[in-house]
Amino acid sequence: VITGYDGVLMEGDTIQLTCQSTGSKPAANIRWFKGNQELKGQRREKKDNNKKTFTVISTVNITVEWVDNMTPVRCQMDHPALRTTLLQTSQDLHVQYKPRLVITPSSDIFEEGDTMELSCIATGNPNPSSIQWARRDGEMPDRARILGNKLVITALNKTDNGTYKCEGFNNIGHSAEEYTLYVREAQCFTDPARHTIRAKYQATFAAQIGTDQAVIGGVVAVVLFITLCLLIVLTHYFGRQKGTYFTHEAKGAEDAPDADTAILNAEGGHSHPEEKKEYFL
């Protein structure tokens, strides 16, 4: 049994808990845990009246924090006779604390013309009874609306720059959390989501260009190859034709009389058609 716990605790309180084991032989070992964290306790033991068994008493001091609310504290006994059995007792801590606040903006960057939404998440024990918004360095803009735990400002401009404060209240006290707003001039592709879209578009466009260039390069290579083949074939073909022409010309020259002879014969034929004269030059 754990003793020394009197009920509700306040954040920052320190308590001393005691756990006792009786009638063990050899003396039991007592261990303390807060949640999954093992704590170091102070131990003392004494022999029982029968001079055979032992009573072990262990104490531990704990300073509670707000995060310890509803956290179990366990006293666990280790003994050779309990190798397959876990003997322990536990007690939940009930800690009261003032509100804890966290402000979450709807975006990391705000530009002129954007709508800003700030959410104030409040926890506490007891639960916060109210949440209030205020501007620390001036009055709230006319475009500001408070919707429960949210502050909404539409059509942002440079005059909205400043520090906005969320306050939470409960029976223990109140707490405040602040958010500093800086409105940037409107620019193209300043929103992170737009940056992502633009980057994806540029990557896709570049990939498409690369693909098109590869296709065009392949087509040009094929055309050049075909053209080169045609040039080789045509060169070979005309080379053969020219050789044949020269061969025929040579054959004709062997059968025909000398050209100069033929001309002279033709000139002499007008005066003496019946005579054939030859003149050799």
Short mmCIF file of C-alpha atoms in Angstrom, two decimals:
data_model
loop_
_atom_site.label_atom_id
_atom_site.label_comp_id
_atom_site.label_asym_id
_atom_site.label_seq_id
_atom_site.Cartn_x
_atom_site.Cartn_y
_atom_site.Cartn_z
CA VAL A 1 0.00 0.00 0.00
CA ILE A 2 1.23 3.50 -0.87
CA THR A 3 0.77 6.07 1.86
CA GLY A 4 1.47 9.79 2.10
CA TYR A 5 -0.85 10.88 -0.71
CA ASP A 6 -3.59 13.23 0.49
CA GLY A 7 -5.52 13.84 -2.74
CA VAL A 8 -5.35 16.85 -5.04
CA LEU A 9 -1.94 18.44 -5.47
CA MET A 10 -0.95 21.84 -6.79
CA GLU A 11 1.68 22.26 -9.47
CA GLY A 12 5.04 22.61 -7.71
CA ASP A 13 4.04 20.68 -4.56
CA THR A 14 6.46 18.12 -3.10
CA ILE A 15 5.10 14.94 -1.53
CA GLN A 16 6.70 11.99 0.25
CA LEU A 17 5.26 8.58 -0.53
CA THR A 18 5.89 5.42 1.48
CA CYS A 19 5.62 1.77 0.48
CA GLN A 20 6.06 -1.14 2.93
CA SER A 21 6.64 -4.88 2.56
CA THR A 22 6.39 -7.29 5.53
CA GLY A 23 7.14 -10.95 6.17
CA SER A 24 9.70 -11.49 3.41
CA LYS A 25 12.73 -13.76 3.62
CA PRO A 26 15.19 -12.71 2.37
CA ALA A 27 14.30 -9.02 2.57
CA ALA A 28 12.38 -7.79 -0.49
CA ASN A 29 13.62 -5.07 -2.82
CA ILE A 30 11.20 -2.17 -3.41
CA ARG A 31 11.33 -0.09 -6.61
CA TRP A 32 9.49 3.14 -7.51
CA PHE A 33 8.16 4.26 -10.90
CA LYS A 34 6.43 7.44 -12.06
CA GLY A 35 4.90 6.45 -15.35
CA ASN A 36 7.74 4.63 -17.13
CA GLN A 37 10.43 6.56 -15.25
CA GLU A 38 12.14 4.74 -12.40
CA LEU A 39 12.68 6.84 -9.27
CA LYS A 40 15.33 6.46 -6.60
CA GLY A 41 13.84 5.76 -3.16
CA GLN A 42 15.29 5.53 0.34
CA ARG A 43 15.15 2.07 1.92
CA ARG A 44 15.33 0.72 5.42
CA GLU A 45 14.66 -2.76 6.75
CA LYS A 46 14.21 -4.47 10.10
CA LYS A 47 13.69 -8.00 11.38
CA ASP A 48 10.25 -9.02 12.39
CA ASN A 49 9.54 -10.28 15.90
CA ASN A 50 9.98 -13.87 14.81
CA LYS A 51 13.58 -13.08 13.94
CA LYS A 52 13.15 -14.90 10.65
CA THR A 53 11.42 -12.50 8.26
CA PHE A 54 11.95 -8.86 7.36
CA THR A 55 9.93 -5.69 7.01
CA VAL A 56 11.14 -3.29 4.32
CA ILE A 57 10.06 0.36 4.17
CA SER A 58 10.87 2.57 1.17
CA THR A 59 10.11 6.27 0.73
CA VAL A 60 10.38 8.57 -2.28
CA ASN A 61 10.06 12.36 -2.65
CA ILE A 62 8.30 13.74 -5.75
CA THR A 63 7.90 17.36 -6.84
CA VAL A 64 4.92 17.34 -9.16
CA GLU A 65 4.58 19.25 -12.42
CA TRP A 66 1.52 19.93 -14.54
CA VAL A 67 2.46 17.06 -16.87
CA ASP A 68 2.22 14.66 -13.90
CA ASN A 69 -1.56 15.04 -13.74
CA MET A 70 -3.16 11.56 -13.95
CA THR A 71 0.28 9.91 -14.03
CA PRO A 72 0.46 6.66 -12.03
CA VAL A 73 3.11 6.17 -9.32
CA ARG A 74 3.94 2.50 -8.73
CA CYS A 75 5.57 0.66 -5.86
CA GLN A 76 6.91 -2.69 -7.06
CA MET A 77 8.37 -5.49 -4.92
CA ASP A 78 11.09 -7.78 -6.27
CA HIS A 79 11.79 -11.08 -4.47
CA PRO A 80 13.25 -14.47 -5.47
CA ALA A 81 9.94 -16.11 -4.57
CA LEU A 82 8.10 -13.85 -7.07
CA ARG A 83 9.94 -14.72 -10.26
CA THR A 84 6.73 -15.34 -12.21
CA THR A 85 4.49 -12.99 -10.23
CA LEU A 86 4.45 -9.19 -10.29
CA LEU A 87 3.52 -7.70 -6.94
CA GLN A 88 2.88 -3.97 -7.08
CA THR A 89 0.50 -1.20 -6.07
CA SER A 90 -0.10 2.16 -7.78
CA GLN A 91 -1.62 5.57 -7.15
CA ASP A 92 -2.59 8.19 -9.75
CA LEU A 93 -1.46 11.75 -9.16
CA HIS A 94 -4.07 14.52 -9.41
CA VAL A 95 -2.35 17.82 -10.10
CA GLN A 96 -4.15 21.13 -10.52
CA TYR A 97 -2.49 23.81 -12.63
CA LYS A 98 -3.28 27.06 -14.40
CA PRO A 99 -3.98 27.07 -18.16
CA ARG A 100 -1.29 26.05 -20.60
CA LEU A 101 -1.65 27.80 -23.98
CA VAL A 102 -0.40 27.11 -27.49
CA ILE A 103 -1.11 29.45 -30.45
CA THR A 104 -1.23 27.84 -33.90
CA PRO A 105 -1.33 30.10 -37.01
CA SER A 106 -3.09 29.03 -40.20
CA SER A 107 0.11 29.71 -42.20
CA ASP A 108 3.78 30.37 -41.62
CA ILE A 109 3.76 33.40 -43.94
CA PHE A 110 1.11 36.09 -44.35
CA GLU A 111 0.90 38.59 -47.21
CA GLU A 112 -1.21 41.64 -47.86
CA GLY A 113 -4.76 40.57 -48.68
CA ASP A 114 -4.51 37.20 -46.90
CA THR A 115 -6.79 36.00 -44.10
CA MET A 116 -5.06 35.11 -40.84
CA GLU A 117 -6.50 32.60 -38.39
CA LEU A 118 -4.89 32.05 -34.98
CA SER A 119 -6.07 29.11 -32.85
CA CYS A 120 -5.41 29.21 -29.10
CA ILE A 121 -5.36 25.71 -27.60
CA ALA A 122 -5.79 25.83 -23.82
CA THR A 123 -5.47 22.99 -21.31
CA GLY A 124 -5.64 23.11 -17.53
CA ASN A 125 -6.93 21.44 -14.39
CA PRO A 126 -9.61 22.49 -13.92
CA ASN A 127 -10.39 23.23 -17.56
CA PRO A 128 -10.04 26.89 -18.60
CA SER A 129 -13.30 28.74 -18.09
CA SER A 130 -12.62 31.42 -20.72
CA ILE A 131 -10.19 32.51 -23.43
CA GLN A 132 -9.63 36.13 -24.42
CA TRP A 133 -7.80 37.76 -27.32
CA ALA A 134 -6.12 41.17 -27.23
CA ARG A 135 -3.58 43.19 -29.17
CA ARG A 136 -0.69 44.16 -26.96
CA ASP A 137 0.52 47.19 -28.90
CA GLY A 138 -2.76 48.72 -30.05
CA GLU A 139 -6.41 48.17 -30.84
CA MET A 140 -7.79 45.22 -32.75
CA PRO A 141 -8.42 45.89 -36.47
CA ASP A 142 -12.03 46.45 -37.53
CA ARG A 143 -11.71 43.33 -39.68
CA ALA A 144 -10.92 41.11 -36.67
CA ARG A 145 -13.41 38.51 -35.45
CA ILE A 146 -13.19 36.23 -32.41
CA LEU A 147 -14.78 32.82 -32.96
CA GLY A 148 -14.48 30.79 -29.77
CA ASN A 149 -10.77 30.17 -29.26
CA LYS A 150 -9.88 31.58 -32.72
CA LEU A 151 -8.86 35.05 -33.87
CA VAL A 152 -9.59 35.76 -37.55
CA ILE A 153 -8.41 38.87 -39.41
CA THR A 154 -9.34 39.29 -43.08
CA ALA A 155 -7.71 41.41 -45.81
CA LEU A 156 -4.40 41.78 -43.98
CA ASN A 157 -2.29 44.89 -44.50
CA LYS A 158 0.82 46.48 -42.98
CA THR A 159 -1.19 48.22 -40.23
CA ASP A 160 -2.01 44.78 -38.78
CA ASN A 161 1.63 44.13 -37.89
CA GLY A 162 2.00 43.64 -34.15
CA THR A 163 1.73 41.24 -31.23
CA TYR A 164 -1.52 39.42 -30.46
CA LYS A 165 -2.12 37.82 -27.06
CA CYS A 166 -4.29 34.89 -25.99
CA GLU A 167 -5.19 34.62 -22.29
CA GLY A 168 -6.74 31.63 -20.54
CA PHE A 169 -8.39 31.58 -17.11
CA ASN A 170 -9.39 28.92 -14.55
CA ASN A 171 -9.77 28.68 -10.77
CA ILE A 172 -6.03 28.28 -10.26
CA GLY A 173 -4.98 31.36 -12.22
CA HIS A 174 -4.44 32.65 -15.72
CA SER A 175 -1.75 32.37 -18.40
CA ALA A 176 -0.95 34.22 -21.62
CA GLU A 177 0.70 33.34 -24.90
CA GLU A 178 1.71 35.77 -27.67
CA TYR A 179 2.04 35.70 -31.45
CA THR A 180 3.85 38.38 -33.46
CA LEU A 181 2.37 39.07 -36.90
CA TYR A 182 4.41 40.42 -39.79
CA VAL A 183 2.52 41.06 -43.04
CA ARG A 184 4.66 40.93 -46.17
CA GLU A 185 4.00 42.69 -49.44
CA ALA A 186 2.06 40.58 -51.90
CA GLN A 187 4.39 38.71 -54.23
CA CYS A 188 4.00 36.00 -56.82
CA PHE A 189 4.61 32.46 -55.60
CA THR A 190 5.36 33.45 -52.02
CA ASP A 191 3.05 30.89 -50.47
CA PRO A 192 4.90 27.62 -49.68
CA ALA A 193 2.17 25.63 -51.43
CA ARG A 194 2.56 27.82 -54.51
CA HIS A 195 6.33 27.33 -54.35
CA THR A 196 5.74 23.59 -54.38
CA ILE A 197 3.33 23.81 -57.31
CA ARG A 198 5.70 26.07 -59.23
CA ALA A 199 8.65 23.78 -58.56
CA LYS A 200 6.68 20.74 -59.72
CA TYR A 201 5.55 22.61 -62.84
CA GLN A 202 9.11 23.68 -63.64
CA ALA A 203 10.41 20.16 -63.09
CA THR A 204 7.69 18.70 -65.32
CA PHE A 205 8.30 21.35 -67.98
CA ALA A 206 12.06 20.74 -67.89
CA ALA A 207 11.52 16.99 -68.13
CA GLN A 208 9.17 17.50 -71.09
CA ILE A 209 11.73 19.74 -72.82
CA GLY A 210 14.43 17.16 -72.19
CA THR A 211 12.22 14.42 -73.65
CA ASP A 212 11.35 16.52 -76.71
CA GLN A 213 15.01 17.39 -77.29
CA ALA A 214 15.95 13.73 -77.06
CA VAL A 215 13.25 12.79 -79.60
CA ILE A 216 14.29 15.61 -81.97
CA GLY A 217 17.94 14.64 -81.64
CA GLY A 218 17.09 11.04 -82.49
CA VAL A 219 15.07 12.05 -85.55
CA VAL A 220 17.87 14.33 -86.80
CA ALA A 221 20.41 11.54 -86.35
CA VAL A 222 18.25 9.11 -88.35
CA VAL A 223 17.74 11.68 -91.15
CA LEU A 224 21.48 12.40 -91.32
CA PHE A 225 22.25 8.69 -91.46
CA ILE A 226 19.76 8.09 -94.29
CA THR A 227 21.10 11.13 -96.19
CA LEU A 228 24.66 9.88 -95.85
CA CYS A 229 23.66 6.44 -97.11
CA LEU A 230 21.89 7.99 -100.12
CA LEU A 231 24.95 10.10 -100.93
CA ILE A 232 27.18 7.03 -100.83
CA VAL A 233 24.81 5.03 -103.06
CA LEU A 234 24.36 7.88 -105.56
CA THR A 235 28.10 8.55 -105.72
CA HIS A 236 28.76 4.89 -106.40
CA TYR A 237 25.98 4.77 -109.01
CA PHE A 238 27.10 7.86 -110.96
CA GLY A 239 30.68 6.68 -110.79
CA ARG A 240 29.70 3.47 -112.54
CA GLN A 241 27.62 5.36 -115.12
CA LYS A 242 30.53 7.65 -115.99
CA GLY A 243 32.81 4.68 -116.45
CA THR A 244 30.32 3.08 -118.87
CA TYR A 245 30.08 6.33 -120.86
CA PHE A 246 33.82 6.56 -121.30
CA THR A 247 33.91 2.91 -122.39
CA HIS A 248 31.28 3.46 -125.10
CA GLU A 249 33.03 6.61 -126.29
CA ALA A 250 36.27 4.72 -126.63
CA LYS A 251 34.62 1.95 -128.62
CA GLY A 252 33.06 4.47 -131.02
CA ALA A 253 36.42 6.09 -131.63
CA GLU A 254 37.99 2.79 -132.66
CA ASP A 255 35.35 2.11 -135.37
CA ALA A 256 35.01 5.64 -136.78
CA PRO A 257 37.60 7.39 -138.98
CA ASP A 258 39.66 10.16 -137.58
CA ALA A 259 37.62 13.28 -137.01
CA ASP A 260 39.86 15.50 -139.03
CA THR A 261 39.72 13.02 -141.86
CA ALA A 262 35.95 12.97 -141.78
CA ILE A 263 35.80 16.79 -141.98
CA LEU A 264 38.09 16.96 -144.97
CA ASN A 265 36.13 14.25 -146.72
CA ALA A 266 32.97 16.15 -146.13
CA GLU A 267 34.43 19.35 -147.60
CA GLY A 268 35.73 17.55 -150.67
CA GLY A 269 32.42 15.87 -151.32
CA HIS A 270 30.82 19.10 -152.61
CA SER A 271 33.17 19.34 -155.71
CA HIS A 272 33.79 15.77 -156.49
CA PRO A 273 31.22 13.54 -155.03
CA GLU A 274 32.57 10.55 -156.83
CA GLU A 275 36.08 11.01 -155.58
CA LYS A 276 37.32 10.32 -152.17
CA LYS A 277 40.38 12.11 -151.08
CA GLU A 278 42.11 11.86 -147.87
CA TYR A 279 44.30 14.46 -146.34
CA PHE A 280 46.36 13.63 -143.36
CA LEU A 281 47.34 16.39 -141.08
#
